[in-house]
Amino acid sequence: MCVQFFLLIASKTSVSVTYIVKAQLLVVYLPRGRRSIGRTTVPWNTGSMNTSTDEEEFCNEKTALMSAESPSVPLYDDGRGSQRAKESQTVRHRSSSSQINNTDREDHSSSRVSVTDSEVEELSLKYGAKHVIMLFVPVTLCMVVVVATIKSVSFYSTKNGQLIYTPFTEDTDSVGQRLLNSVLNTLIMISVIVVMTILLVLLYKYRCYKFIHGWLILSSLMLLFWFSYMYLGEVFKTYNVAMDYPTVALIIWNFGVVGMICIHWKGPLQLQQAYLIMISALMALVFIKYLPEWSAWVILGAISIYDLVAVLCPKGPLRMLVELAQERNEPIFPALIYSSAMIWFVGMAKHSSGSLSSQQEQDSDEEACNNRPEDGDLSRNTAASENRVGAVEELEEERGVKLGLGDFIFYSVLVGKAAATASGDWNTTLACFVAILIGLCLTLLLLAVFKKALPALPISITFGLIFYFSTDYLVRPFMDTLAEHQFYI
Amino acid sequence: MTVAVFFGCTFIAFGPAFALFVFTIARDPLRVIILIAGAFFWLLSLLMSSLVWFIAMKASNNEDYQLQRGLLIFGVMFSVILQEVFRFAYYKLLRKAMEGLVALSEDDSSPISVQQMAYVAGLGYGIMSGAFSMINILADSLGPGTVGIHGESQYYFLTSAFMTMAITLLHTFWGVLFFDGCEKKRWWMIAVVVCLHLLVSGLTFLNPVYEGSLPPAYIITVAMGVWAFLSSGGSLESIRNSLTCSKSSVNSQVGS
């Protein structure tokens, strides 16, 4: 039954993962020695802003960040994901390759002004750690929702059919046959994803934006209305709550409409973030339900490899997508990207900093920013960053990081599968959770080191898989035996 | 075996750790990262020691109860030693990171000090250790069942919770002391930490004679707490100063 729905939902998954974008970093020194390091990938053109980065400063940032284990300031720009989403019409596929793209260098223009940078670097470092946490929190929330649902609502952990993209059953007699079937399922799934990605690149290349938008909206509709209705129904069944249809209709209608508005148009940032997390969780739950066990693990592994290939190879579809998006200087479709925008103001004199959350990126800067005068003599115009003469202040504005929904989905699939199938063991779930977070941290660190587009899935999924299997087979017997005797290590 | 037991044991086991996290770590992103990395290192050490134990167990006779118990004891000891080795490795990693942080900043001071890193790393170890020991037990305490149905102790959940709390706090203090010993090159401190860890784990072999394991563990916890506090520069005076909120010329750097 759900097979058909997957088709449409598939587009959602295509927002793949990983694109971690730091939309904009702008540092402006007032008044003299204007130095701005910024990159804007968004619609407005800040003529007066120089996006520049000093080479040596980059190096400093780079080494600093590398040793400090924080992601660097440089912009991660990645265009993968949402484009893919559209075309994946009926394809239940997910855009896997998460890609953390740091292409600021290519992006921005010239004017390099040398700066005394230790301050900037230290701020960069602080921002780097802050960005890691800004990603930790939503990923953790999504995983918590998925694990809580899996552990309480039995619907999502019972097997009830398979999708057409994994036609081979795993109810076979021999281990070899089962393995073969899962590998075949994976091959089919991955090839569907590859085809869809290429289709997406072509669509994007030939500017079929309306088509893409249409698909996005359709898939969001399916997720926000149909799947949340199913989810609500199952939760009610689990807790034996009596409910009537008009109430449910009202709830789902409100939930869905507000979600559509928040995601596709405007809305409070946190509400949009919450909705994106919820739809990622819903998607992950559906995957957990309909992917057979061995196929799920093989698919997770294969997706990571595909991600690696697609992002790093010169002719990889994702890389081409990113380059196209950069050439056109367009933002990726925001409906499928989780964004956590933030604006920092730093006064050089007293280094007071404040953070204001801004709205979604598609809004223009002026709207999005809340101005907070620094020392009362600085009025900020985000687009143009006017400087007040005489006030030696450092203004820093930074947009938050962005992460494609596909990443959320696949991390949650891994942790959810661990929760569902690891013989009721919570240690496995916990181990996978920590492994994924560390993988994310390492990926951001690598990004700071290499400063180019990197896939974000492989490290986390690899760690997650290693920890899942080793915890389930090695650690679990050990800990169970220890608990039996009440020994502590 | 009810929700009450579940919540009670959860708060006993994880209350202090949770409070420490919320009040000292949650605000600072760098500390959160160090905490999670510490948890990861503990996990790695557990993985390796489980591997060794698993191989030993599979290679030996499964029916021989004494042999299996002996292997388990060996597994525990090996795991403790491996945990300390990984703690040292984590110390080295943090040191390298610290150098980078110092090089970055303009006034040659790092945004986080070694003592703070030691505390956070120790807490990461403690939280992960406690979670792995306790979460399954907590999950079981919710469901239907009878405690000690074959004649074992009735206080299984409670003692597990208390032991977990002790272990969590101990790891935190050991982290501080261990890093301090490494910084000042006092190898005897490290040796003492390792020996005490072995001792506490060894005491749990006396379970279910809880008198033999819990009170000594708590005595050691308090002793470690005091020692960690003193070694990070705290003193009676600094306590008094912090309580009366008065400024003092003495270096009032508080350890944990």
XYZ file of C-alpha atoms in Angstrom:
745
model
C 0.000 0.000 0.000
C 2.627 2.440 0.890
C 4.564 1.639 -2.165
C 2.842 4.239 -4.181
C 3.396 6.835 -1.584
C 6.975 6.220 -1.550
C 7.215 7.226 -5.037
C 6.267 10.707 -4.245
C 8.041 10.827 -0.995
C 11.166 9.748 -2.640
C 11.693 13.195 -3.818
C 11.990 14.305 -0.288
C 14.732 11.929 0.415
C 16.608 13.219 -2.422
C 17.393 16.196 -0.537
C 20.266 14.662 0.329
C 21.972 14.863 3.047
C 24.601 16.536 3.122
C 24.985 19.659 2.195
C 26.415 21.702 4.820
C 26.457 25.236 3.876
C 27.616 28.093 5.727
C 25.740 30.568 3.829
C 27.526 33.611 4.513
C 30.274 34.868 6.515
C 30.928 38.454 6.525
C 33.412 40.324 8.476
C 33.580 43.948 8.132
C 35.912 46.239 9.858
C 34.812 49.694 10.472
C 35.722 52.242 9.372
C 39.049 51.915 7.962
C 40.706 48.994 6.493
C 37.538 47.538 5.354
C 38.097 44.047 5.302
C 35.461 41.717 4.706
C 35.609 38.117 4.394
C 32.474 36.988 3.071
C 30.874 34.936 0.700
C 27.434 35.282 -0.301
C 25.769 32.641 -2.182
C 22.440 34.166 -1.868
C 20.573 36.369 -4.139
C 21.636 39.706 -3.081
C 24.729 41.207 -4.308
C 26.620 43.059 -1.837
C 28.572 45.294 -3.935
C 30.279 47.063 -1.198
C 31.200 43.915 0.453
C 34.340 42.450 -0.528
C 34.371 38.861 -0.272
C 37.868 38.204 0.234
C 39.970 35.958 2.036
C 43.480 36.365 2.660
C 45.492 33.441 1.644
C 47.517 33.355 4.698
C 44.560 33.946 6.784
C 42.992 30.956 5.269
C 46.032 29.015 6.081
C 45.921 30.210 9.582
C 42.325 29.377 9.818
C 42.940 26.099 8.277
C 45.706 25.026 10.550
C 44.034 26.497 13.506
C 40.863 24.777 12.767
C 42.575 21.610 11.986
C 44.295 21.477 15.266
C 41.432 22.890 17.104
C 39.105 20.409 15.653
C 36.542 22.866 14.672
C 35.125 23.540 11.340
C 36.432 26.580 9.765
C 34.824 29.665 8.776
C 34.983 29.119 5.111
C 31.808 28.770 3.431
C 30.429 25.466 2.717
C 28.388 25.698 -0.251
C 26.657 22.836 -1.667
C 24.025 22.596 -4.171
C 23.231 19.004 -4.119
C 20.213 17.732 -2.731
C 17.302 19.776 -3.444
C 17.612 19.638 -7.117
C 17.694 15.994 -6.907
C 14.605 16.054 -4.991
C 12.441 17.247 -7.619
C 13.011 14.876 -10.184
C 12.913 11.973 -8.041
C 9.352 11.693 -8.707
C 8.131 8.361 -7.789
C 11.484 7.311 -7.058
C 11.968 6.331 -3.681
C 15.429 7.180 -3.553
C 17.425 9.344 -1.603
C 19.946 11.586 -2.557
C 22.640 10.328 -0.651
C 25.737 12.027 -1.150
C 25.993 14.413 1.433
C 28.289 16.911 0.437
C 29.939 19.459 2.392
C 31.111 21.873 -0.013
C 33.486 24.498 0.729
C 33.799 26.487 -2.314
C 34.153 29.881 -1.024
C 37.367 30.411 -2.733
C 35.958 29.900 -6.103
C 33.009 31.864 -5.171
C 34.025 35.107 -4.016
C 35.682 37.835 -5.712
C 38.898 39.407 -5.234
C 39.639 42.133 -2.965
C 41.955 40.753 -0.520
C 42.773 42.965 2.275
C 45.291 41.812 4.656
C 44.128 41.701 8.112
C 45.270 41.074 11.436
C 43.493 38.029 11.923
C 44.087 36.348 15.167
C 40.901 37.821 16.371
C 39.104 36.739 13.307
C 40.566 33.332 13.551
C 39.666 32.974 17.109
C 36.186 34.024 16.248
C 36.254 31.597 13.396
C 37.234 28.915 15.759
C 34.481 29.798 18.100
C 32.071 29.786 15.248
C 33.415 26.509 14.088
C 32.620 24.799 17.326
C 29.302 26.580 17.405
C 28.445 25.232 13.984
C 29.246 21.723 14.995
C 26.840 22.083 17.864
C 24.261 23.668 15.600
C 24.349 20.487 13.639
C 24.551 18.189 16.628
C 21.325 19.456 18.100
C 18.959 18.859 15.172
C 20.587 15.563 14.282
C 20.222 14.448 17.888
C 16.612 15.566 17.995
C 15.762 13.695 14.834
C 17.413 10.558 16.108
C 15.674 10.848 19.462
C 12.288 11.138 17.769
C 12.990 8.140 15.580
C 14.302 5.975 18.408
C 11.444 6.935 20.707
C 8.941 6.027 18.028
C 10.621 2.758 17.168
C 10.765 1.685 20.778
C 7.188 2.526 21.578
C 5.147 2.215 18.397
C 5.461 -1.320 17.205
C 4.103 -0.543 13.768
C 7.414 0.759 12.531
C 9.400 -2.231 13.587
C 7.106 -4.884 12.201
C 7.676 -6.056 8.754
C 4.810 -5.561 6.391
C 5.838 -5.789 2.811
C 8.605 -4.241 0.844
C 8.989 -1.474 -1.620
C 9.238 -2.051 -5.306
C 12.780 -0.806 -5.202
C 13.807 -3.743 -3.102
C 11.911 -6.513 -4.801
C 13.981 -9.431 -3.601
C 12.739 -10.934 -0.433
C 14.937 -11.852 2.466
C 12.889 -14.765 3.637
C 15.168 -17.243 2.028
C 16.466 -20.546 3.196
C 20.145 -20.032 3.047
C 22.418 -17.272 4.181
C 24.046 -17.024 0.797
C 20.752 -16.513 -0.935
C 19.771 -13.853 1.534
C 23.028 -12.057 1.029
C 22.645 -12.222 -2.690
C 19.125 -10.844 -2.507
C 20.167 -7.957 -0.354
C 23.023 -7.109 -2.689
C 20.653 -7.172 -5.618
C 18.227 -4.938 -3.771
C 21.016 -2.523 -3.100
C 22.091 -2.510 -6.711
C 18.606 -1.689 -7.846
C 18.227 1.064 -5.293
C 21.561 2.662 -6.043
C 21.050 2.572 -9.757
C 17.691 4.224 -9.334
C 19.344 6.905 -7.274
C 22.091 7.417 -9.823
C 19.616 7.735 -12.646
C 17.544 10.170 -10.686
C 20.518 12.262 -9.772
C 21.597 12.525 -13.354
C 18.068 13.416 -14.330
C 18.064 16.073 -11.678
C 21.295 17.549 -12.899
C 19.898 17.696 -16.384
C 16.706 19.309 -15.202
C 18.620 21.859 -13.267
C 20.950 22.474 -16.135
C 18.119 23.199 -18.482
C 16.406 25.334 -15.907
C 13.181 23.442 -15.497
C 12.569 25.129 -12.200
C 8.820 24.910 -12.281
C 8.973 21.191 -12.601
C 11.327 20.972 -9.694
C 9.204 23.221 -7.564
C 6.131 21.225 -8.382
C 7.745 18.046 -7.212
C 9.003 19.577 -4.060
C 5.566 20.808 -3.166
C 3.957 17.511 -4.017
C 6.373 15.526 -1.938
C 6.046 17.889 0.994
C 2.299 17.515 0.763
C 2.560 13.763 0.922
C 4.880 13.851 3.867
C 3.111 16.491 5.837
C -0.374 15.159 5.376
C -0.370 11.506 4.566
C 2.565 10.226 6.531
C 1.882 12.314 9.556
C -1.686 11.062 9.514
C -0.410 7.508 9.464
C 2.035 8.296 12.227
C -0.631 9.874 14.380
C -2.893 6.912 13.794
C -0.238 4.467 14.893
C 0.601 6.474 17.986
C -3.060 6.547 18.946
C -3.311 2.831 18.418
C -0.282 2.198 20.566
C -1.585 4.194 23.477
C -5.182 3.209 22.933
C -6.403 6.736 22.634
C -9.953 7.178 21.479
C -10.142 9.726 18.712
C -12.701 10.854 16.222
C -12.148 11.690 12.614
C -13.106 15.390 12.679
C -10.539 16.075 15.381
C -7.884 14.202 13.509
C -8.796 15.998 10.324
C -8.455 19.329 12.091
C -5.138 18.423 13.635
C -3.637 17.089 10.446
C -4.961 19.944 8.401
C -3.433 22.529 10.672
C -0.196 20.652 10.987
C 0.106 20.219 7.251
C -0.827 23.701 6.189
C 1.431 25.386 8.689
C 4.184 23.035 7.647
C 3.764 23.861 3.976
C 3.837 27.551 4.723
C 6.844 27.326 6.975
C 8.843 25.156 4.696
C 8.046 26.577 1.330
C 7.407 30.147 2.135
C 8.135 32.059 5.279
C 7.862 31.281 8.884
C 9.678 31.512 12.157
C 13.027 29.868 11.831
C 12.587 27.500 14.698
C 9.220 26.339 13.476
C 10.703 25.629 10.087
C 13.542 23.727 11.688
C 11.098 21.725 13.766
C 9.072 20.816 10.709
C 12.127 19.765 8.768
C 13.233 17.568 11.616
C 9.785 16.030 11.830
C 9.543 15.228 8.164
C 13.039 13.767 8.191
C 12.035 11.591 11.093
C 8.877 10.495 9.293
C 10.836 9.632 6.211
C 13.408 7.709 8.202
C 10.656 5.763 9.948
C 9.171 4.744 6.648
C 12.560 3.566 5.456
C 13.091 1.605 8.623
C 9.772 -0.087 8.201
C 10.046 -1.028 4.577
C 13.673 -1.861 4.104
C 14.470 -5.466 4.885
C 17.230 -5.924 7.390
C 20.270 -6.953 5.470
C 19.311 -4.777 2.549
C 19.180 -1.782 4.827
C 22.737 -2.246 6.006
C 24.096 -2.929 2.563
C 22.209 0.063 1.204
C 23.631 2.294 3.897
C 27.118 1.165 3.042
C 26.578 1.516 -0.667
C 25.104 4.971 -0.280
C 28.193 6.137 1.526
C 30.428 4.828 -1.213
C 28.241 6.379 -3.857
C 28.369 9.630 -1.985
C 32.118 9.515 -1.898
C 32.317 8.827 -5.588
C 29.683 11.271 -6.676
C 31.165 14.158 -4.816
C 34.845 13.664 -5.338
C 35.031 12.467 -8.904
C 35.377 15.218 -11.454
C 32.440 13.998 -13.453
C 30.330 13.112 -10.504
C 26.734 14.290 -10.787
C 26.765 15.971 -7.443
C 29.895 17.849 -8.144
C 28.452 19.059 -11.401
C 25.337 20.110 -9.607
C 27.291 22.108 -7.123
C 29.295 23.785 -9.786
C 26.183 24.679 -11.719
C 24.611 26.189 -8.651
C 27.710 28.167 -7.959
C 27.995 29.447 -11.461
C 24.509 30.744 -11.340
C 24.995 31.980 -7.834
C 21.703 30.582 -6.794
C 20.670 29.203 -3.486
C 19.674 25.648 -3.233
C 15.989 25.105 -2.858
C 15.466 25.937 0.760
C 12.507 23.714 1.257
C 14.713 20.705 1.532
C 17.576 22.084 3.498
C 17.774 22.494 7.181
C 19.166 25.855 7.977
C 20.132 27.377 11.233
C 20.891 30.942 10.542
C 22.459 33.127 13.087
C 23.905 36.534 13.183
C 26.712 37.601 15.390
C 27.705 41.038 16.257
C 31.061 41.537 17.732
C 32.347 44.798 18.954
C 36.052 45.064 18.810
C 36.275 47.478 21.638
C 34.668 45.334 24.152
C 34.147 42.129 22.312
C 30.637 41.874 23.311
C 28.830 39.560 21.130
C 25.280 38.893 20.618
C 23.566 36.419 18.531
C 20.323 36.942 16.874
C 18.583 34.392 14.974
C 17.588 35.385 11.584
C 14.953 34.079 9.403
C 15.307 31.900 6.500
C 17.851 32.526 3.997
C 15.615 33.184 1.155
C 14.540 36.386 2.692
C 16.629 39.278 1.932
C 19.110 40.224 4.438
C 17.437 43.339 5.530
C 14.354 41.508 6.472
C 16.106 38.660 7.988
C 18.433 40.467 10.227
C 17.500 41.967 13.434
C 19.596 44.899 13.925
C 21.156 45.384 17.177
C 23.193 48.497 17.376
C 26.509 47.932 18.861
C 27.302 50.569 21.354
C 24.398 52.394 19.944
C 26.316 53.785 17.099
C 26.210 51.088 14.606
C 23.319 50.461 12.449
C 23.727 47.531 10.372
C 22.483 47.029 6.991
C 23.086 43.516 6.174
C 23.229 43.889 2.548
C 25.488 46.812 2.485
C 27.039 46.916 5.876
C 27.407 50.525 6.379
C 30.118 51.617 8.637
C 30.052 54.438 10.982
C 33.021 56.611 10.787
C 35.010 56.900 13.877
C 33.834 53.817 15.558
C 36.431 51.215 15.382
C 34.324 48.234 15.575
C 34.309 44.900 14.153
C 31.126 43.608 12.884
C 30.683 40.086 12.061
C 27.746 38.539 10.539
C 27.482 34.967 9.932
C 24.847 32.771 8.618
C 24.385 29.446 10.115
C 25.116 26.127 8.633
C 22.813 24.229 6.432
C 22.405 20.557 6.214
C 20.465 18.621 3.650
C 17.604 16.541 4.893
C 18.972 13.370 3.399
C 21.698 13.337 6.007
C 19.167 13.545 8.772
C 17.233 10.752 7.180
C 20.125 8.363 6.800
C 21.616 8.973 10.190
C 18.204 8.358 11.682
C 17.736 5.240 9.591
C 20.970 3.845 10.948
C 20.174 4.608 14.548
C 16.564 3.545 14.162
C 17.519 0.244 12.621
C 19.946 -0.276 15.478
C 17.140 0.406 17.922
C 14.714 -1.842 16.103
C 16.835 -4.852 15.434
C 19.539 -5.017 18.049
C 17.682 -7.454 20.241
C 16.292 -4.799 22.492
C 19.675 -3.504 23.415
C 20.024 0.166 24.149
C 23.798 0.111 24.192
C 23.917 -0.444 20.473
C 21.680 2.526 19.836
C 23.791 4.694 22.100
C 27.012 3.555 20.468
C 25.688 4.287 16.984
C 24.507 7.674 18.136
C 27.904 8.646 19.481
C 29.618 7.244 16.416
C 27.476 9.301 14.064
C 28.064 12.483 16.021
C 31.792 11.925 16.020
C 31.675 11.197 12.301
C 29.894 14.482 11.744
C 32.490 16.276 13.805
C 35.327 14.679 11.880
C 33.691 15.487 8.595
C 33.464 19.132 9.496
C 37.066 19.025 10.579
C 38.114 17.507 7.283
C 36.202 20.189 5.536
C 38.241 22.760 7.335
C 41.384 20.985 6.280
C 40.643 20.375 2.657
C 38.424 23.295 1.938
C 36.581 21.738 -0.877
C 33.479 19.772 -1.456
C 33.466 16.694 0.674
C 30.844 14.055 1.174
C 29.470 14.065 4.675
C 27.863 10.661 4.776
C 30.771 8.236 4.515
C 32.564 8.872 7.770
C 29.475 8.924 9.940
C 27.869 5.930 8.289
C 31.119 3.970 8.399
C 31.562 4.644 12.080
C 27.921 3.912 12.669
C 28.072 0.588 10.867
C 31.290 -0.461 12.564
C 29.929 0.400 15.961
C 26.599 -1.218 15.291
C 28.025 -4.575 14.359
C 30.781 -4.608 16.914
C 28.544 -3.461 19.733
C 25.853 -5.901 18.833
C 28.123 -8.902 18.550
C 31.019 -8.154 20.870
C 30.072 -5.593 23.460
C 26.569 -6.788 24.145
C 27.516 -10.239 25.451
C 30.264 -8.672 27.536
C 28.028 -6.045 29.095
C 25.202 -8.505 29.624
C 27.498 -10.889 31.420
C 28.868 -8.059 33.525
C 25.386 -6.884 34.419
C 24.411 -10.389 35.346
C 27.154 -10.543 37.942
C 26.957 -6.834 38.687
C 30.583 -6.258 37.864
C 31.577 -2.785 36.894
C 34.348 -1.704 34.624
C 9.508 -2.758 39.046
C 7.519 0.243 38.191
C 7.802 3.651 36.749
C 8.718 4.891 40.215
C 11.706 2.590 40.364
C 12.653 3.629 36.865
C 12.619 7.326 37.608
C 14.224 6.907 40.978
C 17.103 4.889 39.635
C 17.508 7.165 36.647
C 17.852 10.223 38.792
C 20.149 8.506 41.239
C 22.421 7.238 38.543
C 22.430 10.200 36.212
C 21.352 13.131 38.340
C 24.788 14.476 39.237
C 26.145 13.893 35.759
C 23.158 15.587 34.184
C 23.426 18.539 36.533
C 27.122 18.886 35.832
C 26.416 18.766 32.139
C 23.646 21.337 32.219
C 25.430 23.815 34.420
C 28.981 23.593 33.221
C 29.109 22.113 29.775
C 25.958 22.744 27.816
C 26.674 26.406 27.185
C 30.060 25.991 25.622
C 30.185 24.213 22.265
C 33.837 23.337 22.578
C 33.207 21.531 25.826
C 30.318 19.606 24.352
C 32.543 18.407 21.551
C 35.253 17.369 23.997
C 32.639 15.555 26.065
C 31.341 13.560 23.147
C 34.846 12.769 21.968
C 35.641 11.534 25.465
C 32.612 9.293 25.334
C 33.809 8.027 21.978
C 37.230 7.136 23.350
C 35.667 5.218 26.200
C 33.566 3.378 23.689
C 36.620 2.471 21.662
C 38.356 1.072 24.715
C 35.265 -0.951 25.569
C 35.126 -2.286 22.053
C 38.666 -3.540 22.100
C 38.386 -5.105 25.500
C 35.122 -6.790 24.518
C 36.847 -8.168 21.478
C 39.589 -9.679 23.586
C 37.144 -11.123 26.069
C 34.915 -12.481 23.332
C 37.773 -14.270 21.631
C 38.964 -15.692 24.922
C 35.482 -16.815 25.784
C 34.789 -18.451 22.472
C 38.108 -20.210 22.483
C 37.520 -21.737 25.865
C 35.188 -24.264 27.276
C 31.752 -22.811 27.700
C 30.614 -25.236 30.345
C 33.300 -24.563 32.864
C 31.758 -21.989 35.145
C 34.887 -21.207 37.083
C 36.874 -20.712 33.941
C 34.274 -18.382 32.534
C 34.226 -16.399 35.736
C 37.975 -16.192 35.671
C 37.871 -15.033 32.083
C 35.330 -12.413 33.006
C 37.532 -11.102 35.780
C 40.427 -11.004 33.386
C 38.172 -9.168 30.917
C 37.276 -6.582 33.512
C 40.874 -5.949 34.498
C 41.971 -5.728 30.910
C 39.152 -3.346 30.166
C 40.147 -1.080 33.034
C 43.728 -0.945 31.854
C 42.635 -0.279 28.314
C 40.364 2.531 29.475
C 43.286 4.220 31.140
C 45.423 3.753 28.068
C 42.768 5.419 25.977
C 42.506 8.164 28.539
C 46.171 8.815 28.029
C 45.688 8.782 24.286
C 42.876 11.271 24.646
C 45.113 13.431 26.774
C 47.678 13.472 24.017
C 45.052 14.382 21.451
C 43.681 17.188 23.569
C 47.166 18.507 24.156
C 47.704 18.745 20.435
C 44.381 20.469 20.005
C 45.276 22.838 22.780
C 48.456 23.838 21.039
C 46.409 24.722 18.011
C 43.992 26.751 20.075
C 46.817 28.643 21.704
C 48.479 29.330 18.390
C 45.209 30.729 17.143
C 44.397 33.131 19.827
C 45.881 36.524 20.008
C 46.856 36.668 23.604
C 48.366 33.244 23.772
C 45.671 31.867 25.902
C 43.442 29.114 24.898
C 39.677 29.435 25.218
C 39.756 26.373 27.412
C 42.302 25.327 29.965
C 43.787 21.924 30.505
C 41.976 21.509 33.788
C 38.676 22.242 32.139
C 39.459 19.819 29.375
C 40.412 17.235 31.958
C 37.145 17.687 33.763
C 35.093 17.531 30.597
C 36.949 14.493 29.320
C 36.511 12.746 32.637
C 32.829 13.543 32.636
C 32.503 12.211 29.103
C 34.098 8.975 30.207
C 31.854 8.831 33.238
C 28.631 9.509 31.377
C 29.352 6.908 28.750
C 30.460 4.359 31.294
C 27.392 4.969 33.394
C 25.085 4.888 30.414
C 26.427 1.609 29.179
C 26.174 0.065 32.601
C 22.776 1.351 33.465
C 20.552 1.936 30.437
C 19.600 -1.648 29.831
C 18.893 -2.154 33.494
C 16.700 0.933 33.519
C 14.800 -0.285 30.497
C 14.187 -3.566 32.252
C 13.035 -1.860 35.409
C 10.056 -0.462 33.526
C 8.706 -3.703 32.365
C 6.954 -6.461 34.176
C 9.089 -8.741 36.241
C 10.221 -9.758 39.658
C 13.524 -8.743 41.088
C 15.675 -11.568 42.352
C 13.161 -14.249 41.615
C 15.718 -16.983 42.055
C 16.862 -15.719 45.392
C 19.207 -12.960 44.344
C 19.265 -9.607 45.974
C 16.145 -7.471 46.050
C 18.119 -4.315 45.763
C 19.565 -4.925 42.350
C 18.267 -1.771 40.720
C 19.059 0.477 43.610
C 22.583 -0.729 44.067
C 23.194 -0.570 40.356
C 22.052 3.036 40.335
C 24.275 3.985 43.240
C 27.240 2.198 41.786
C 26.705 3.927 38.474
C 26.641 7.314 40.141
C 29.841 6.509 41.968
C 31.531 5.352 38.791
C 30.470 8.441 36.892
C 31.828 10.778 39.530
C 34.944 8.694 39.885
C 35.690 8.910 36.206
C 35.314 12.667 36.354
C 37.744 12.977 39.244
C 40.132 10.464 37.763
C 40.126 12.463 34.568
C 41.179 15.583 36.414
C 43.868 13.785 38.343
C 45.138 11.835 35.389
C 45.557 14.878 33.217
C 47.102 16.741 36.083
C 49.601 13.969 36.575
C 50.412 13.953 32.888
C 50.841 17.709 32.835
C 53.153 17.811 35.780
C 54.838 14.563 34.863
C 53.919 12.994 38.149
C 53.681 9.412 37.112
C 52.832 8.241 40.568
C 49.532 10.062 40.302
C 48.696 8.168 37.178
C 49.688 4.924 38.811
C 47.471 5.686 41.767
C 44.540 6.469 39.500
C 44.956 3.226 37.617
C 45.316 1.230 40.803
C 42.248 2.796 42.315
C 40.262 2.094 39.200
C 41.339 -1.529 39.373
C 40.455 -1.544 43.046
C 36.957 -0.190 42.535
C 36.281 -2.622 39.740
C 37.719 -5.388 41.800
C 35.483 -4.504 44.700
C 32.469 -5.060 42.515
C 33.467 -8.695 42.286
C 32.168 -8.922 45.819
C 28.654 -8.177 44.619
C 26.008 -9.076 45.741
C 27.640 -8.533 49.100
C 27.022 -4.860 48.646
C 28.672 -3.889 51.889
C 31.933 -4.807 50.304
C 31.576 -2.767 47.179
C 29.395 0.256 47.674
C 30.684 1.965 50.819
C 34.350 1.630 49.830
C 33.486 2.917 46.376
C 31.846 5.971 47.888
C 34.710 6.562 50.281
C 37.081 6.453 47.363
C 34.796 8.779 45.409
C 34.839 11.393 48.144
C 38.586 11.048 48.537
C 39.119 11.427 44.817
C 36.840 14.427 44.759
C 38.813 16.165 47.447
C 42.113 15.276 45.841
C 40.980 16.479 42.423
C 39.747 19.695 43.939
C 43.013 20.312 45.720
C 45.135 19.406 42.760
C 43.333 21.868 40.524
C 44.164 24.679 42.847
C 41.194 24.720 45.105
C 41.457 25.216 48.797
C 39.305 25.922 51.805
C 39.847 29.567 51.179
C 38.574 29.405 47.640
C 35.478 27.593 48.826
C 34.880 30.280 51.376
C 35.442 32.941 48.780
C 33.058 31.416 46.337
C 30.415 30.955 48.989
C 30.654 34.498 50.219
C 31.108 35.772 46.685
C 34.062 37.827 47.702
C 36.982 38.496 45.478
C 40.309 37.323 46.563
C 43.803 37.891 45.428
C 44.530 34.260 45.706
C 44.199 32.392 42.519
C 40.719 31.108 42.819
C 40.761 28.726 39.986
C 38.423 26.001 40.844
C 39.082 22.598 39.555
C 35.871 20.839 38.795
